[in-house]
Coordinates of C-alpha atoms and ligand atoms in Angstrom, one line a residue:
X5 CA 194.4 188.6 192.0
X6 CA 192.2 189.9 194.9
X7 CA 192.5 187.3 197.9
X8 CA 195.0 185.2 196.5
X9 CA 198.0 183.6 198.2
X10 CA 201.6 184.7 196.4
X11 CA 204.7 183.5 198.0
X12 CA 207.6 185.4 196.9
X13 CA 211.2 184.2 197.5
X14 CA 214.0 186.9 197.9
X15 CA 211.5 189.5 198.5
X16 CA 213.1 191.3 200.9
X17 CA 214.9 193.8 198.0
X18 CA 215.0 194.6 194.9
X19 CA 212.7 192.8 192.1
X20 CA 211.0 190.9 194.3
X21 CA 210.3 193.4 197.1
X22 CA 208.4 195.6 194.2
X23 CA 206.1 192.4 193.7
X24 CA 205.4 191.8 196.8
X25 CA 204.3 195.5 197.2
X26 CA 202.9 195.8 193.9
X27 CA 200.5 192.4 194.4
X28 CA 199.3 193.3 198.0
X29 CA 198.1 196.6 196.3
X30 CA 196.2 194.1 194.1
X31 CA 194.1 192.3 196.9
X32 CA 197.0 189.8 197.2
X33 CA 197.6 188.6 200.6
X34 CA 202.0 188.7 199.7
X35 CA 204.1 186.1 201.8
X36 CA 207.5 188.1 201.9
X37 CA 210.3 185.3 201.7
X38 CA 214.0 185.7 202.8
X39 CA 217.0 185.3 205.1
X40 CA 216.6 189.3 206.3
X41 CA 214.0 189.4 209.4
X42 CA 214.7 193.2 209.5
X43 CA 214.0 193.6 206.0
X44 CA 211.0 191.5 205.5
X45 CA 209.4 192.9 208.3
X46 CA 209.8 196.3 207.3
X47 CA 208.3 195.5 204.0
X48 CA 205.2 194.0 205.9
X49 CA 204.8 197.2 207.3
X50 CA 205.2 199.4 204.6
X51 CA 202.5 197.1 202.6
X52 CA 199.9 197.2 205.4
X53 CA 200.2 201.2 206.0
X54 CA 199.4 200.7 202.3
X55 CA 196.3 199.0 203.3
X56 CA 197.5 195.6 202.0
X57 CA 198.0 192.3 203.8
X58 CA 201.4 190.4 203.6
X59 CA 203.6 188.6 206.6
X60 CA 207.2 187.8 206.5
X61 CA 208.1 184.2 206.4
X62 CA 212.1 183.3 207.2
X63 CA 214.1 180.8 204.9
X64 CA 216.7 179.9 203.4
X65 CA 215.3 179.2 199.9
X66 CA 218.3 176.7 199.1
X67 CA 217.7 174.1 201.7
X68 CA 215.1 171.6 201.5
X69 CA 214.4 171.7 205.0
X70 CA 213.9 175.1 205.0
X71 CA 211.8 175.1 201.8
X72 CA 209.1 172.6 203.3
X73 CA 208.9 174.1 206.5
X74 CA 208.2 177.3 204.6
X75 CA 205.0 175.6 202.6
X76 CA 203.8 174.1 206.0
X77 CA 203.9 177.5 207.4
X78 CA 201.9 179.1 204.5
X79 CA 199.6 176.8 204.7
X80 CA 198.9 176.5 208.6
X81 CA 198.6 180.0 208.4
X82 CA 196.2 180.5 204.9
X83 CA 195.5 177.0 203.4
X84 CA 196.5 177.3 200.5
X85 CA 198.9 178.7 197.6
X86 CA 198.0 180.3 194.5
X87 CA 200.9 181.9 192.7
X88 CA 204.0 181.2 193.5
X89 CA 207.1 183.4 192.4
X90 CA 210.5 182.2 192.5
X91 CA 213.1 185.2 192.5
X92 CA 215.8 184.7 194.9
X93 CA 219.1 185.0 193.0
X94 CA 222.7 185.7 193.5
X95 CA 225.8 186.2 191.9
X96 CA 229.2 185.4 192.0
X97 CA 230.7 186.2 188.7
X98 CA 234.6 185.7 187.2
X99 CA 236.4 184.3 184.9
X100 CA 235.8 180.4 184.6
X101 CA 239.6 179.9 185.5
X102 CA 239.2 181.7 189.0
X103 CA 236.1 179.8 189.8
X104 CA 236.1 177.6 192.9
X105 CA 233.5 174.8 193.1
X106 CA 231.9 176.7 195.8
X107 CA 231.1 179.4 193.4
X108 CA 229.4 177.0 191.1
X109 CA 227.6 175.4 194.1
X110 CA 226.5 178.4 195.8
X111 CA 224.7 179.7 192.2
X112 CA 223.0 177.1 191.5
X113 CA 221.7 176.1 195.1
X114 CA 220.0 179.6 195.5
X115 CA 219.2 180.1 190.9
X116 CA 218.5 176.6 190.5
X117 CA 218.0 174.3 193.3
X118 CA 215.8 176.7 195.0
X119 CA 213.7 177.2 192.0
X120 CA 213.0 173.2 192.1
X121 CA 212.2 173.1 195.6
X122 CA 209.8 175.7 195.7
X123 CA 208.2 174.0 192.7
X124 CA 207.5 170.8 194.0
X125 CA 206.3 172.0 197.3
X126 CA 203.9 174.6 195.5
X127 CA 202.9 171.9 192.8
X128 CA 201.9 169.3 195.2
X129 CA 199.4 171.9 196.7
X130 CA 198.2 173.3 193.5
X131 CA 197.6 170.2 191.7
X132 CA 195.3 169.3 195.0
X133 CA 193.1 172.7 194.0
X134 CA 193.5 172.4 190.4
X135 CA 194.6 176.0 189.9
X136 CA 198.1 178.0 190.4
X137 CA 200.4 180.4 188.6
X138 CA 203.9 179.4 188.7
X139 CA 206.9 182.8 187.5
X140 CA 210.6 181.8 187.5
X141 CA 212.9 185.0 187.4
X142 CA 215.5 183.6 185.0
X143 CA 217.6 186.6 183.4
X144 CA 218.5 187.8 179.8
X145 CA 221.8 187.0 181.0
X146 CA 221.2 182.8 180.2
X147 CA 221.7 183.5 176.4
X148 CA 225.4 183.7 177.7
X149 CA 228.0 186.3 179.1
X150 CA 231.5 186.3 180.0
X151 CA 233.0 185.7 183.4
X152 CA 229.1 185.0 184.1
X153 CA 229.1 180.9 183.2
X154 CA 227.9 180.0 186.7
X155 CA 225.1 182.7 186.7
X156 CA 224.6 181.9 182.9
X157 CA 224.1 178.4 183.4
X158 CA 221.5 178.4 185.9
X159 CA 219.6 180.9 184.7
X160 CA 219.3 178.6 181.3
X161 CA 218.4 175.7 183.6
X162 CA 215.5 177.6 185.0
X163 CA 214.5 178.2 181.6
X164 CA 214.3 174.7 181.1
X165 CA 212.9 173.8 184.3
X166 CA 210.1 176.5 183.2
X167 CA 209.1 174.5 180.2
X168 CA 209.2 171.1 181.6
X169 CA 206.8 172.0 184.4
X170 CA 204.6 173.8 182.1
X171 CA 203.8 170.3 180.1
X172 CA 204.1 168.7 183.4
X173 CA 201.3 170.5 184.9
X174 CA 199.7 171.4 181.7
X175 CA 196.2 169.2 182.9
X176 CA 196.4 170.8 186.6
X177 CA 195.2 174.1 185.8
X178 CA 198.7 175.7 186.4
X179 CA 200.6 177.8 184.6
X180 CA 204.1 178.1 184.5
X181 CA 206.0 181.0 182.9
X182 CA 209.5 182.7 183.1
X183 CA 210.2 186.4 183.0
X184 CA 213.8 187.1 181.8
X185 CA 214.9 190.4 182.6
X186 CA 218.1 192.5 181.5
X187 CA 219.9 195.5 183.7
X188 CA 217.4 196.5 186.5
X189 CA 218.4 199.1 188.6
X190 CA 218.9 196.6 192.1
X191 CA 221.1 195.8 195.1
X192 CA 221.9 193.0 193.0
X193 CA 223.3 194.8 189.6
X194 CA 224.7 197.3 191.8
X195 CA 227.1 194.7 193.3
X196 CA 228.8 194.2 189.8
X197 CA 231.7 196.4 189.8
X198 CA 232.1 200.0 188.0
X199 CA 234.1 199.5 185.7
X200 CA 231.5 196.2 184.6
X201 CA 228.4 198.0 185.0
X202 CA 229.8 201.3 182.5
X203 CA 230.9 198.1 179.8
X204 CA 227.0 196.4 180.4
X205 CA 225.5 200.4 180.2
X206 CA 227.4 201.1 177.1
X207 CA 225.6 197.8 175.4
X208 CA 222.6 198.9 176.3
X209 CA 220.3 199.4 173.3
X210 CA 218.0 201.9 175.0
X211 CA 221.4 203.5 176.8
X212 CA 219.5 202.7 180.0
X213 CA 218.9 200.4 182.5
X214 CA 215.1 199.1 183.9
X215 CA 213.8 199.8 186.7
X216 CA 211.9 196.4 189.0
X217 CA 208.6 197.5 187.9
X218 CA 209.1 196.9 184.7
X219 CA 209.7 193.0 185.5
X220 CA 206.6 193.0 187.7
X221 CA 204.1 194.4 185.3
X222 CA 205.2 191.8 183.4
X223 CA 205.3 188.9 186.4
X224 CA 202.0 191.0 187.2
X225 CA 200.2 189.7 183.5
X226 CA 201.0 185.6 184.4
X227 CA 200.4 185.8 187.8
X228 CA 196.5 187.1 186.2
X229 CA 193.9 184.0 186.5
X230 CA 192.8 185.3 183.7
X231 CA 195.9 184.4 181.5
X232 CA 195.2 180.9 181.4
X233 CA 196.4 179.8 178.0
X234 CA 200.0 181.4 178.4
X235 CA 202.6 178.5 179.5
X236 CA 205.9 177.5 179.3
X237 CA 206.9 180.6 178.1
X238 CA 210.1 183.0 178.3
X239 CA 209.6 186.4 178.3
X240 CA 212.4 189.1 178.3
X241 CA 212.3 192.4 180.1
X242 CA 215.4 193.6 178.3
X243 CA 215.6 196.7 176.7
X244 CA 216.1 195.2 173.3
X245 CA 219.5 193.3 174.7
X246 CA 218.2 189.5 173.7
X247 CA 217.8 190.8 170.4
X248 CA 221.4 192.0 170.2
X249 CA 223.1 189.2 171.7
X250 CA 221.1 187.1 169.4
X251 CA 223.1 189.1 166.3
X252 CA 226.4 189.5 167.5
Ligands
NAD15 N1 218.9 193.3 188.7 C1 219.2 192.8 187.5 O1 219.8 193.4 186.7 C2 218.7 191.4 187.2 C3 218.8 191.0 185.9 C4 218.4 189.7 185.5 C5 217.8 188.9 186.4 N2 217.8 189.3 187.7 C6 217.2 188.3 188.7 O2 216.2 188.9 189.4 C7 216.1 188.3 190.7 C8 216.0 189.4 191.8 O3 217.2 190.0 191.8 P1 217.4 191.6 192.2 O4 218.1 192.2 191.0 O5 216.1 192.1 192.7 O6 218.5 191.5 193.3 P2 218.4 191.5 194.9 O7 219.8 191.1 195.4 O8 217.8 192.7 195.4 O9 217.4 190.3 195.1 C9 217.7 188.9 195.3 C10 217.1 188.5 196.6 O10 217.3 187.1 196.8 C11 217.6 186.9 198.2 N3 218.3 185.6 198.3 C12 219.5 185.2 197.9 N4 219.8 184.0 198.4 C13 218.7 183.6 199.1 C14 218.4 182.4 199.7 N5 219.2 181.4 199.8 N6 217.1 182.3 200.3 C15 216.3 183.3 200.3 N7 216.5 184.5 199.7 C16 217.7 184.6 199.1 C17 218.5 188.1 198.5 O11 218.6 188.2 199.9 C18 217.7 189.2 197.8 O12 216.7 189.7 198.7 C19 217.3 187.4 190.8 O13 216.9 186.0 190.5 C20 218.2 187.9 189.7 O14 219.1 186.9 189.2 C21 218.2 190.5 188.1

């Protein structure tokens, strides 16, 4: 990984903060991606006290505008990108019958449509170089879950994205993999309520929840250059919960 370009979206907490961190201590240089200036520069600094080298990049992930502006900027500023990870999620979960259409919308502009837009922009550079290492942060949640069909949803469609653009690119030297991952102990799982997270704990084969470097080790392995025969694939960071929901 030493010297590459990664460009992280939603890295500002959680999952994709511990990547960003974790591949600067690699030799990655880690462009930090979010809405959060506060937060993404305080990253930056906690990964070049670290020795590492990483800058914070603004954007709002789920608008096109945004989106291109953020490629021009990575590549004024480095020339190129290497491995792209797409992690910005959110959630807005209830059941189907409470659901406004912005609720839909808003889920699968920042799980979905983001997901696409970094693609294509990152795609059109790699396939110049011939190399690049594509991980979508789908969820173990896609196989299904109630008052979830939103979240659900898009997290399936980025499995599928994931596969498509793994033929797609299959000839460009790129890679293109999806790391699914169950309960992780984030500003993210912490939003769901008590009384939700107790019912999700209690499922819990191991009777505990992950923590985000246990998604990035994994992110970590098809991000590698060396890993270049692995594509299209879906791998869940779980617990064991995929292969219960697959039983019951
Ligand atoms: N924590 C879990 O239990 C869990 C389980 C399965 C999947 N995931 C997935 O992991 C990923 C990371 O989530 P997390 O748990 O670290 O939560 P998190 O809330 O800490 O991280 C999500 C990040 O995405 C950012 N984001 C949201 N909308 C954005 C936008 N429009 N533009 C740019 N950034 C935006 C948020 O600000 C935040 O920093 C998400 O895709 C999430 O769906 C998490």
């Amino acid at each position: 990984m030493k010297n590459k370009i990664a460009v992280i979206t939603g890295s500002t907490s959680g999952i994709g903060e511990d990547i960003a961190v974790k591949f600067a201590r690699n030799g990655c240089r880690s462009v930090v991606v979010g809405r959060n200036e506060e937060r993404g520069n305080r990253i930056v600094d906690t990964i070049k006290t670290d020795g590492g080298e990483a800058i914070f990049m603004k954007a709002d992930v789920s608008q096109s505008s945004e989106c291109e502006s953020l490629f021009e900027k990575v590549m004024e500023k480095y020339g190129t990108v290497d491995i792209l990870v797409n992690n910005a999620g959110t959630m807005r979960n209830m059941p189907i019958t409470d659901m406004k259409e912005e609720d839909w919308d808003k889920v699968f502009d920042v799980n979905l449509k983001s997901y696409f837009l970094c693609c294509r922009e990152a795609i059109k550079i790699m396939k110049k170089k011939g190399y690049g290492r594509i991980i979508n942060i789908s969820s173990r949640g896609w196989l299904g879950g109630t008052t979830q069909s939103n979240y659900a949803a898009s997290k399936g469609g980025i499995v599928s994205l994931t596969r498509s653009l793994a033929l797609e690119t299959a000839r460009m030297g790129i890679t293109v993999n999806c790391v699914a991952p169950g309960m992780i102990d984030t500003p993210l799982h912490r939003q769901s309520s008590e009384e939700e997270v107790g019912f999700r704990m209690n499922s819990q084969p191991m009777g505990k929840v992950g923590t985000p470097r246990q998604v990035t080790n994994i992110v970590e392995y098809f991000a590698g250059e060396e890993n270049w025969f692995t594509t299209g694939q879906v791998l869940y960071v779980c617990g064991g919960m995929s292969v219960l929901a697959s039983l019951s």
